[in-house]
Short mmCIF file of C-alpha atoms in Angstrom, two decimals:
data_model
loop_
_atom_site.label_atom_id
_atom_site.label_comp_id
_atom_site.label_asym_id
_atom_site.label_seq_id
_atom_site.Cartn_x
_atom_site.Cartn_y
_atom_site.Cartn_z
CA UNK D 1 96.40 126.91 92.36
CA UNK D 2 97.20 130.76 92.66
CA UNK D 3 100.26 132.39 91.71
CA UNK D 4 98.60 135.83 91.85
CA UNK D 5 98.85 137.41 95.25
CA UNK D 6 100.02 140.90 95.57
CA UNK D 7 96.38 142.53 93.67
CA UNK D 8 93.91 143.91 95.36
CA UNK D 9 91.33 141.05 93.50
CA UNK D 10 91.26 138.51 91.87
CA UNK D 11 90.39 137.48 88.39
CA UNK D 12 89.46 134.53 87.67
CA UNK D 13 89.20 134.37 84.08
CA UNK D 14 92.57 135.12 83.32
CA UNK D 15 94.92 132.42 82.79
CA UNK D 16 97.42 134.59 84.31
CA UNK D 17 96.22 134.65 87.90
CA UNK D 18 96.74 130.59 88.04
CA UNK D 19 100.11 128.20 88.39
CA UNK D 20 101.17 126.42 85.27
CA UNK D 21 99.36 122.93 86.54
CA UNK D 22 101.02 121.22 83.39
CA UNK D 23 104.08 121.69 85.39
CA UNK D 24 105.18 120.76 88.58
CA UNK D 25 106.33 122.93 91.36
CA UNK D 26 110.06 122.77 90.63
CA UNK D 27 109.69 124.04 86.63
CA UNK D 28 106.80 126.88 87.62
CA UNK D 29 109.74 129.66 85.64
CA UNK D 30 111.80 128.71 83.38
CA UNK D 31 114.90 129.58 85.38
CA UNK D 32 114.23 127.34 87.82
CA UNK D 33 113.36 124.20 85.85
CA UNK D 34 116.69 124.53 83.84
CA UNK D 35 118.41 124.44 87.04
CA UNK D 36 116.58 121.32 88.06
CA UNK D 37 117.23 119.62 84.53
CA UNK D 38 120.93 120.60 85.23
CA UNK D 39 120.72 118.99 87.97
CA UNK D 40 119.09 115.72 86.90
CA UNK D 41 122.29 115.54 83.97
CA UNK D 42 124.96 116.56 86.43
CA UNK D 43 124.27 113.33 88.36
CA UNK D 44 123.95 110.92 85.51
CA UNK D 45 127.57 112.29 84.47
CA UNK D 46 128.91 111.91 87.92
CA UNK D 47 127.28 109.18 89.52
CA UNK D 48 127.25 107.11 86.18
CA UNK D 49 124.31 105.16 87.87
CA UNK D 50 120.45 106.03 87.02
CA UNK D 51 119.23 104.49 89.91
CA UNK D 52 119.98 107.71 91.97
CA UNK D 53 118.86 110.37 89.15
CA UNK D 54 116.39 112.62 89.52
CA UNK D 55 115.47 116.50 89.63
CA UNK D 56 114.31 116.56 92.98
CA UNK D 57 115.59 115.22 96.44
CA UNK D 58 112.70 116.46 98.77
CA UNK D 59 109.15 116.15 98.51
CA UNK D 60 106.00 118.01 97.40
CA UNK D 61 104.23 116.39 100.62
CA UNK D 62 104.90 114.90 103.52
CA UNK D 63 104.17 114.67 107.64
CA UNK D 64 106.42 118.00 108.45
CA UNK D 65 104.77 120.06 105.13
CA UNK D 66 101.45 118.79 106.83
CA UNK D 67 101.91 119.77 110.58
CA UNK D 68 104.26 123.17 109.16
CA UNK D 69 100.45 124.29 107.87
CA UNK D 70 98.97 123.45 110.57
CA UNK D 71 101.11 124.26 113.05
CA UNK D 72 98.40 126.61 114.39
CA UNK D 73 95.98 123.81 115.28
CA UNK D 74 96.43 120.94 117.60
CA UNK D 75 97.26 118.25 117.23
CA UNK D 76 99.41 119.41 114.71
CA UNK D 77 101.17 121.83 116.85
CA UNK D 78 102.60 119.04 119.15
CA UNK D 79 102.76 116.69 116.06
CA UNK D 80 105.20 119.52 114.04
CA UNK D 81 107.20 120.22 117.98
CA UNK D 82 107.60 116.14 117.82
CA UNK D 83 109.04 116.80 114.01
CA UNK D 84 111.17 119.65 115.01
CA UNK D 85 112.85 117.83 117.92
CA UNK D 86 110.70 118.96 120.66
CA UNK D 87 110.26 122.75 119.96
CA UNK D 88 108.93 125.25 117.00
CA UNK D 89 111.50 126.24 114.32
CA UNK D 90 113.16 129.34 113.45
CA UNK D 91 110.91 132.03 113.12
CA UNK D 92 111.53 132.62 109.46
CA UNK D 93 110.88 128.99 108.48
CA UNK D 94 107.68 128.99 109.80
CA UNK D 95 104.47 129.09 107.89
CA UNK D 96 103.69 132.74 108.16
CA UNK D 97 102.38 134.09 104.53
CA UNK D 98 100.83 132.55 101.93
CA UNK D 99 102.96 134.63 99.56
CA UNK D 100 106.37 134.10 100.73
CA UNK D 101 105.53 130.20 100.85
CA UNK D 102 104.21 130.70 97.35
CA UNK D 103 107.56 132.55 96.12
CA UNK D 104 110.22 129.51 97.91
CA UNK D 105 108.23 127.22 96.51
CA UNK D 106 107.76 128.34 93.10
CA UNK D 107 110.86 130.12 92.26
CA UNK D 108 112.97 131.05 95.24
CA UNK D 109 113.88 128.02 97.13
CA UNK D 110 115.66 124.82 95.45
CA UNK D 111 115.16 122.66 98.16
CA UNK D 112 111.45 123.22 98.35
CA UNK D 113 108.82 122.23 95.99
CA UNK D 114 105.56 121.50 98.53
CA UNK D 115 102.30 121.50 97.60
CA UNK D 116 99.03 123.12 98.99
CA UNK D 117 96.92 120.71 101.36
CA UNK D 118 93.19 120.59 100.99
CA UNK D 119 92.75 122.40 104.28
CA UNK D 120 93.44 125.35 102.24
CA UNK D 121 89.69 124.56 100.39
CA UNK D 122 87.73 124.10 103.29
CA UNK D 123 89.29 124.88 106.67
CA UNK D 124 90.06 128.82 107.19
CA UNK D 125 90.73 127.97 111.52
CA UNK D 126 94.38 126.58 110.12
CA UNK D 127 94.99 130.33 108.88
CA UNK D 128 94.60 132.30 112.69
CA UNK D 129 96.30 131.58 115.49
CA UNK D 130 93.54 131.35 117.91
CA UNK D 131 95.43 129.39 120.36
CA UNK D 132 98.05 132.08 120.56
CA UNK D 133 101.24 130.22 120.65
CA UNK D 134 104.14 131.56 120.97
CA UNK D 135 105.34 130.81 117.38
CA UNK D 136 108.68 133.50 117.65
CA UNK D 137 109.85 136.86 115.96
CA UNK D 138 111.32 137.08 112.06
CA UNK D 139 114.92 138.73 111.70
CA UNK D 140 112.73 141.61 110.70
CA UNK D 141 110.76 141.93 113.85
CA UNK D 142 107.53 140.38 112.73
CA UNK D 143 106.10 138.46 115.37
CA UNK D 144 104.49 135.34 114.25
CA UNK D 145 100.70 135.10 114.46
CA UNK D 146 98.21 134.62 112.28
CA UNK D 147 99.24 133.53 108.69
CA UNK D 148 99.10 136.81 106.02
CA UNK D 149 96.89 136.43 103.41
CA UNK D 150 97.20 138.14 99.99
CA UNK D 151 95.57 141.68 99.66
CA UNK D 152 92.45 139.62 97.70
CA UNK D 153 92.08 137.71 101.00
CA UNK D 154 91.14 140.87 102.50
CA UNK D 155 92.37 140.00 105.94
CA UNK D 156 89.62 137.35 105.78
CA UNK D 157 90.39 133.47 106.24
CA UNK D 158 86.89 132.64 104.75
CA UNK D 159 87.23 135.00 102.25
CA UNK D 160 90.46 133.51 101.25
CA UNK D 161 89.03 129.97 101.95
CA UNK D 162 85.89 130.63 99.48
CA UNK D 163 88.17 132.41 96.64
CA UNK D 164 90.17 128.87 96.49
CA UNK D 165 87.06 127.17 96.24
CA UNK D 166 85.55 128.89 93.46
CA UNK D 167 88.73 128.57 91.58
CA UNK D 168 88.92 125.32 91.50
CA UNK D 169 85.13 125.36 90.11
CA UNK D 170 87.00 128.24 87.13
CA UNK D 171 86.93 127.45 83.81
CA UNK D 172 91.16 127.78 84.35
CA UNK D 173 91.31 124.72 86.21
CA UNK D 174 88.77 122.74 84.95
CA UNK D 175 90.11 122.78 81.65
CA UNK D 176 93.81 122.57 83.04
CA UNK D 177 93.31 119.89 86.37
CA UNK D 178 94.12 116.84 84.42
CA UNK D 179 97.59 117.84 84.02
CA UNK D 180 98.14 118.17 87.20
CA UNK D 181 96.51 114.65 88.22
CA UNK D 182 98.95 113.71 85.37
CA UNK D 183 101.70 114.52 87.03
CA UNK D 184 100.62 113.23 90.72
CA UNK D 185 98.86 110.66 90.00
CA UNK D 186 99.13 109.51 86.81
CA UNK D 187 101.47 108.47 83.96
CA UNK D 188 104.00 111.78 84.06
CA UNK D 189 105.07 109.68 88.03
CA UNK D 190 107.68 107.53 86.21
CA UNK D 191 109.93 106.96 83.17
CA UNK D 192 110.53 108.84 80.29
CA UNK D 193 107.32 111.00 80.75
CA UNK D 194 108.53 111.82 84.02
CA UNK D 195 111.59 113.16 82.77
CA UNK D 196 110.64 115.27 79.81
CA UNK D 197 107.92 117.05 82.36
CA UNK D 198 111.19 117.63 84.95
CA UNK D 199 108.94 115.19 87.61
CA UNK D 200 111.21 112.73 88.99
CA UNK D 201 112.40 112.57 92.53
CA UNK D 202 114.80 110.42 94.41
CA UNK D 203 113.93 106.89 94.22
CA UNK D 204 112.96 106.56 97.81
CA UNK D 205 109.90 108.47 97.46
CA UNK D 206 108.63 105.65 95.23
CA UNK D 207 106.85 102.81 96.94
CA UNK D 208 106.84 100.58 94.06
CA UNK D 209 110.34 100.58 93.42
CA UNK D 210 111.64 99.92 97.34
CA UNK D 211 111.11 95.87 97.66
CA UNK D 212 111.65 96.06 101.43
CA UNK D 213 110.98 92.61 101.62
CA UNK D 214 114.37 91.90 99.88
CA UNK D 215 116.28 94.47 101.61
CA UNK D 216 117.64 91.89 104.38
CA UNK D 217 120.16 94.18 106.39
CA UNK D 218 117.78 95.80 109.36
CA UNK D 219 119.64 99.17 109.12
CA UNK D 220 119.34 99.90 105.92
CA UNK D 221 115.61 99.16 106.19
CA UNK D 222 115.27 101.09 108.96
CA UNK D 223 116.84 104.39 107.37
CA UNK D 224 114.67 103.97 104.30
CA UNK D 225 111.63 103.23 106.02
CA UNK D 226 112.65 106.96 108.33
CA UNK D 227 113.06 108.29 104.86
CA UNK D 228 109.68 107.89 104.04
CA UNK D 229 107.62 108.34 107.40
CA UNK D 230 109.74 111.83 107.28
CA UNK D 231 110.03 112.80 103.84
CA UNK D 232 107.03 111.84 101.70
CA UNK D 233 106.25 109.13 99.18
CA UNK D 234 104.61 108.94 95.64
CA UNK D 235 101.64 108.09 95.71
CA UNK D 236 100.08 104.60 93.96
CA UNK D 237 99.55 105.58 89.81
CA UNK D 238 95.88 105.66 88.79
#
């Protein structure tokens, strides 16, 4: 919901402090949404086949976005160990500020285009890391523990918790939320809407367009069915 977060507060009446929620996560500047429309033409002129368009190949959710969260709180930290082949990733892929996971998202990163979970409304134990795992060191020295908050957070996981909260009760999102269920939810998931709002993904992230009950060769199944247990999937339009 935020895209404000090196201030000391926050203000919630300006329009400002807020993501565009009219837009996905992959067109939040406009750099970075020509890039993905690029992207989306570049494979209709190579591929020649429309079936395989889109703007993005990975997911805004899915099980390792989940347990990467939540990594600080079992079960997830066994679940995302399970994801990760048995151990915790690299240090500086790890969920470790809500900034930097703001700024790859957002802008910096073109394979990532996540989403916030609603933990981040009403759980502020995902943010510490109480247990005290062993989560590694950054190529900068920083030793992973608890996540770092913005400077509005005031070192404070409720604070930060509460401050989401009453933003989602703003006059910003109330007026603006509907765009955003557009896009997840509702008619912006598919066709032509989808494109002009730079919103499609690869067509294995859509449920309703996989008949697996046609698909008659068991490995081919199989890797799709991986695809989605690993990657994501849209959900059902409302």
């Amino acid at each position: 919901i935020f895209a404000c977060f090196a201030f000391q507060t926050l203000n919630l009446n300006n329009p400002h402090t807020f993501r565009d929620l009219s837009k996905p996560m992959g067109a939040q500047t406009v750099e970075r949404k020509h890039k993905f429309i690029q992207r989306y033409k570049e494979v209709e002129k190579s591929e020649g086949d429309l079936s395989v368009q889109c703007h993005y190949c990975t997911h805004y959710s899915s099980a390792i976005i989940v347990a990467s969260y939540l990594v600080r709180m079992e079960p997830f930290t066994q679940t995302f160990c399970s994801l990760q082949g048995g151990s915790f990733d690299v240090a500086d892929r790890m969920f470790h500020s809500v900034k930097s996971t703001w700024e790859s998202a957002s802008r910096d990163n073109m394979s990532d285009v996540r989403e916030l979970i609603p933990e981040f409304f009403y759980l502020p134990e995902f943010l510490t890391n109480a247990n005290h795992f062993e989560l590694g060191c950054m190529q900068d020295g920083t030793v992973l523990g608890d996540v770092q908050l913005p400077p509005w957070a005031d070192e404070d996981p409720h604070k930060f918790i509460r401050l989401h909260r009453q933003a989602l009760e703003s006059d910003y999102v109330s007026a603006h939320l509907h765009n955003w269920i557009d896009l997840i939810f509702g008619h912006k998931q598919h066709g032509s809407a989808a494109v002009e709002a730079v919103n499609t993904y690869h067509p294995y992230f859509y449920g309703d367009k996989m008949d697996l009950n046609n698909i008659k060769d068991p490995l081919i199944k199989s890797t799709i069915l991986g695809f989605i247990s690993n990657f994501g999937q849209i959900p059902k339009q409302v």
